[in-house]
mmCIF file of C-alpha atoms in Angstrom:
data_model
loop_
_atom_site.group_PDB
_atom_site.id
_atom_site.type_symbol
_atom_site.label_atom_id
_atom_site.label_comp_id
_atom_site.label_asym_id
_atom_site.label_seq_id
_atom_site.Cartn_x
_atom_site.Cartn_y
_atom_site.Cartn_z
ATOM 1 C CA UNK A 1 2.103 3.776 -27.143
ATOM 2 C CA UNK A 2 1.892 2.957 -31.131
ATOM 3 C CA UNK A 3 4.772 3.816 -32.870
ATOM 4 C CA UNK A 4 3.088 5.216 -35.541
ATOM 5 C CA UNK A 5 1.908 7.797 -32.791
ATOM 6 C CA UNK A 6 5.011 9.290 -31.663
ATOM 7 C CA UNK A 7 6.435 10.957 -34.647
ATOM 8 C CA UNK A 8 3.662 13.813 -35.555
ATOM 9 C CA UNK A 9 5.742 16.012 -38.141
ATOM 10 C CA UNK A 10 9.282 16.834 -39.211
ATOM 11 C CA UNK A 11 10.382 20.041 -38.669
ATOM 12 C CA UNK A 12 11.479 22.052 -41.711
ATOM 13 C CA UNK A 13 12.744 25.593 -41.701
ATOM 14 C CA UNK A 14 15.940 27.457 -42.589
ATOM 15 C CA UNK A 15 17.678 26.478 -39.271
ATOM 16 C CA UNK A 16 16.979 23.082 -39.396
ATOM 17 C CA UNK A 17 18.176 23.065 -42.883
ATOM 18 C CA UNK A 18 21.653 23.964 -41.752
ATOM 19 C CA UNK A 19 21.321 21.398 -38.535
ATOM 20 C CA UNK A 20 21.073 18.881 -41.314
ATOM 21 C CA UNK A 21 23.672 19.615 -43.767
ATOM 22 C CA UNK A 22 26.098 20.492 -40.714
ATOM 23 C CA UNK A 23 25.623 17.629 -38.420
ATOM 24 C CA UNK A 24 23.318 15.501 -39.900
ATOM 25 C CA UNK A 25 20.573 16.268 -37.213
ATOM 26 C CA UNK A 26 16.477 16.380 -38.058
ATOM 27 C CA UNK A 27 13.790 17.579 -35.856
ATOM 28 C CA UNK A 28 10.286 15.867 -35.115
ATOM 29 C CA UNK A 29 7.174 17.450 -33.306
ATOM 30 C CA UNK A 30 6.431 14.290 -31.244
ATOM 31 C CA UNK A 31 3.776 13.070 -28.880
ATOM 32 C CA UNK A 32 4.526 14.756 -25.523
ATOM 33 C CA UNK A 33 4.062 11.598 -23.543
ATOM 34 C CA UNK A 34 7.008 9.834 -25.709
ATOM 35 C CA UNK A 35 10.282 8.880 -24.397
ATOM 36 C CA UNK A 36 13.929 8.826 -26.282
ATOM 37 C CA UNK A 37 13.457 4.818 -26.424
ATOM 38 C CA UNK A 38 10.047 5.348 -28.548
ATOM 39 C CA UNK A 39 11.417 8.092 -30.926
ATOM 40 C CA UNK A 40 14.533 6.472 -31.898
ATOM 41 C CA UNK A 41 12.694 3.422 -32.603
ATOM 42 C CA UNK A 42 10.001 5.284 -34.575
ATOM 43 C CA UNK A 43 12.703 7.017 -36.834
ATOM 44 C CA UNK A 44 14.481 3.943 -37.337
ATOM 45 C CA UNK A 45 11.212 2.035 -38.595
ATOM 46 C CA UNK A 46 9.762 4.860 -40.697
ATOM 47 C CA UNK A 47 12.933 6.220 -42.209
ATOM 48 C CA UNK A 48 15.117 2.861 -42.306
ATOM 49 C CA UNK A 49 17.835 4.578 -40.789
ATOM 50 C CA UNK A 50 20.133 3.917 -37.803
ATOM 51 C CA UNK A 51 19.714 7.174 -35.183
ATOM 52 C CA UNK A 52 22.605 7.721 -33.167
ATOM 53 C CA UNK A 53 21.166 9.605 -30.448
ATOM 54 C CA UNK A 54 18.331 11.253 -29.523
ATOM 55 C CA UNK A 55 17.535 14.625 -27.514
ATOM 56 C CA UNK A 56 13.648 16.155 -26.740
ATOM 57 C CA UNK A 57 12.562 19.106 -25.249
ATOM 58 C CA UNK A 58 9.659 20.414 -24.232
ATOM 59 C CA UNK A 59 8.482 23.845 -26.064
ATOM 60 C CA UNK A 60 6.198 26.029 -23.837
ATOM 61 C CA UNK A 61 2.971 27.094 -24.984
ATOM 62 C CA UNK A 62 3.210 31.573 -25.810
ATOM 63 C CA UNK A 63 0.323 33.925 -25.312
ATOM 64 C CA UNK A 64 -0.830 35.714 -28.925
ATOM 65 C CA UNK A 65 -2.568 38.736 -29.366
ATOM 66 C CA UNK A 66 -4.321 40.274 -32.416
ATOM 67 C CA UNK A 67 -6.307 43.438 -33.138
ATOM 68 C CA UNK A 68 -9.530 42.219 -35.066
ATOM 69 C CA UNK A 69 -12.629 44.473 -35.934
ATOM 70 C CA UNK A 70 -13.738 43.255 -32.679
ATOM 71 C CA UNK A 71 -11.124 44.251 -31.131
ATOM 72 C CA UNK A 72 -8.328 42.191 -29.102
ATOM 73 C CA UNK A 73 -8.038 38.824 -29.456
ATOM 74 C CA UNK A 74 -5.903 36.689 -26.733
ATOM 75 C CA UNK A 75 -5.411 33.335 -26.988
ATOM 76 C CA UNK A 76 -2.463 30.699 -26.137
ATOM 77 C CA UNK A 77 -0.896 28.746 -28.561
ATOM 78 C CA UNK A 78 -0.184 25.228 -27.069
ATOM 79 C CA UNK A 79 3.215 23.416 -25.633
ATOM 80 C CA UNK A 80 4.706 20.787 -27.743
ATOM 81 C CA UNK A 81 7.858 18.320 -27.540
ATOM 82 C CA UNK A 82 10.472 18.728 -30.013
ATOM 83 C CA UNK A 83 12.886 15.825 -30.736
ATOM 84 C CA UNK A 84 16.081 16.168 -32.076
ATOM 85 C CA UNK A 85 17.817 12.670 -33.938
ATOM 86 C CA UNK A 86 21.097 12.502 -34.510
ATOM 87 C CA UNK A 87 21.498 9.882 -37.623
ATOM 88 C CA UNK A 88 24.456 7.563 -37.734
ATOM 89 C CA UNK A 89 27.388 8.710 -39.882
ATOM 90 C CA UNK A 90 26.439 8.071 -43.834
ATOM 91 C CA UNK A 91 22.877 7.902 -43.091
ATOM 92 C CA UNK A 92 20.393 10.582 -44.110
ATOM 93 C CA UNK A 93 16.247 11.149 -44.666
ATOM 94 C CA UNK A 94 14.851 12.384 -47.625
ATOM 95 C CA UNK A 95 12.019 14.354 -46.024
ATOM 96 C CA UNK A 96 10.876 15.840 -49.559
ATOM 97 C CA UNK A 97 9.667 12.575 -51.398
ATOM 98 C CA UNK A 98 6.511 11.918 -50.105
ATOM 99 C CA UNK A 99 4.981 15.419 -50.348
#
């Protein structure tokens, strides 16, 4: 697999935010078919940054309803794996400068 396909987004929210400023931990939706061994080396080449360790799960996918004109609408939203990088002590990604 291409390292360029194994990191698909960072996760940002208010949790995360607090993961990062406590522990210096960032999340990445990743390609479900990575392993730890791809990820950390995908961080480290994108980011420039030495990762520590690396923990994934996989997030099931959730069945959605919504009430429409039409009526009900049901539909599944789909499973994804989440990583979670630990970075080396002193390092740190500045997710906000490309956007």
């Amino acid at each position: 697999m291409k390292l360029s396909d194994v990191l698909i987004k960072p996760v940002i929210s208010e949790k995360v935010n607090k993961a990062t400023e406590k522990f210096n931990r960032f999340y990445f939706i990743v390609d479900k078919k990575a392993n730890k061994l791809e990820i950390k080396k995908a961080v480290e080449d994108f980011y420039g940054v030495s990762v520590a360790e690396v923990n994934t799960m996989v997030m099931p996918g959730k069945n959605k309803t919504r009430f429409t004109k039409a009526g009900f609408i049901s539909g599944r939203k789909p499973s994804f794996k989440k990583a979670v990088v630990t970075l080396a002590e002193g390092e740190t990604i500045d997710l906000y400068a490309n956007i």
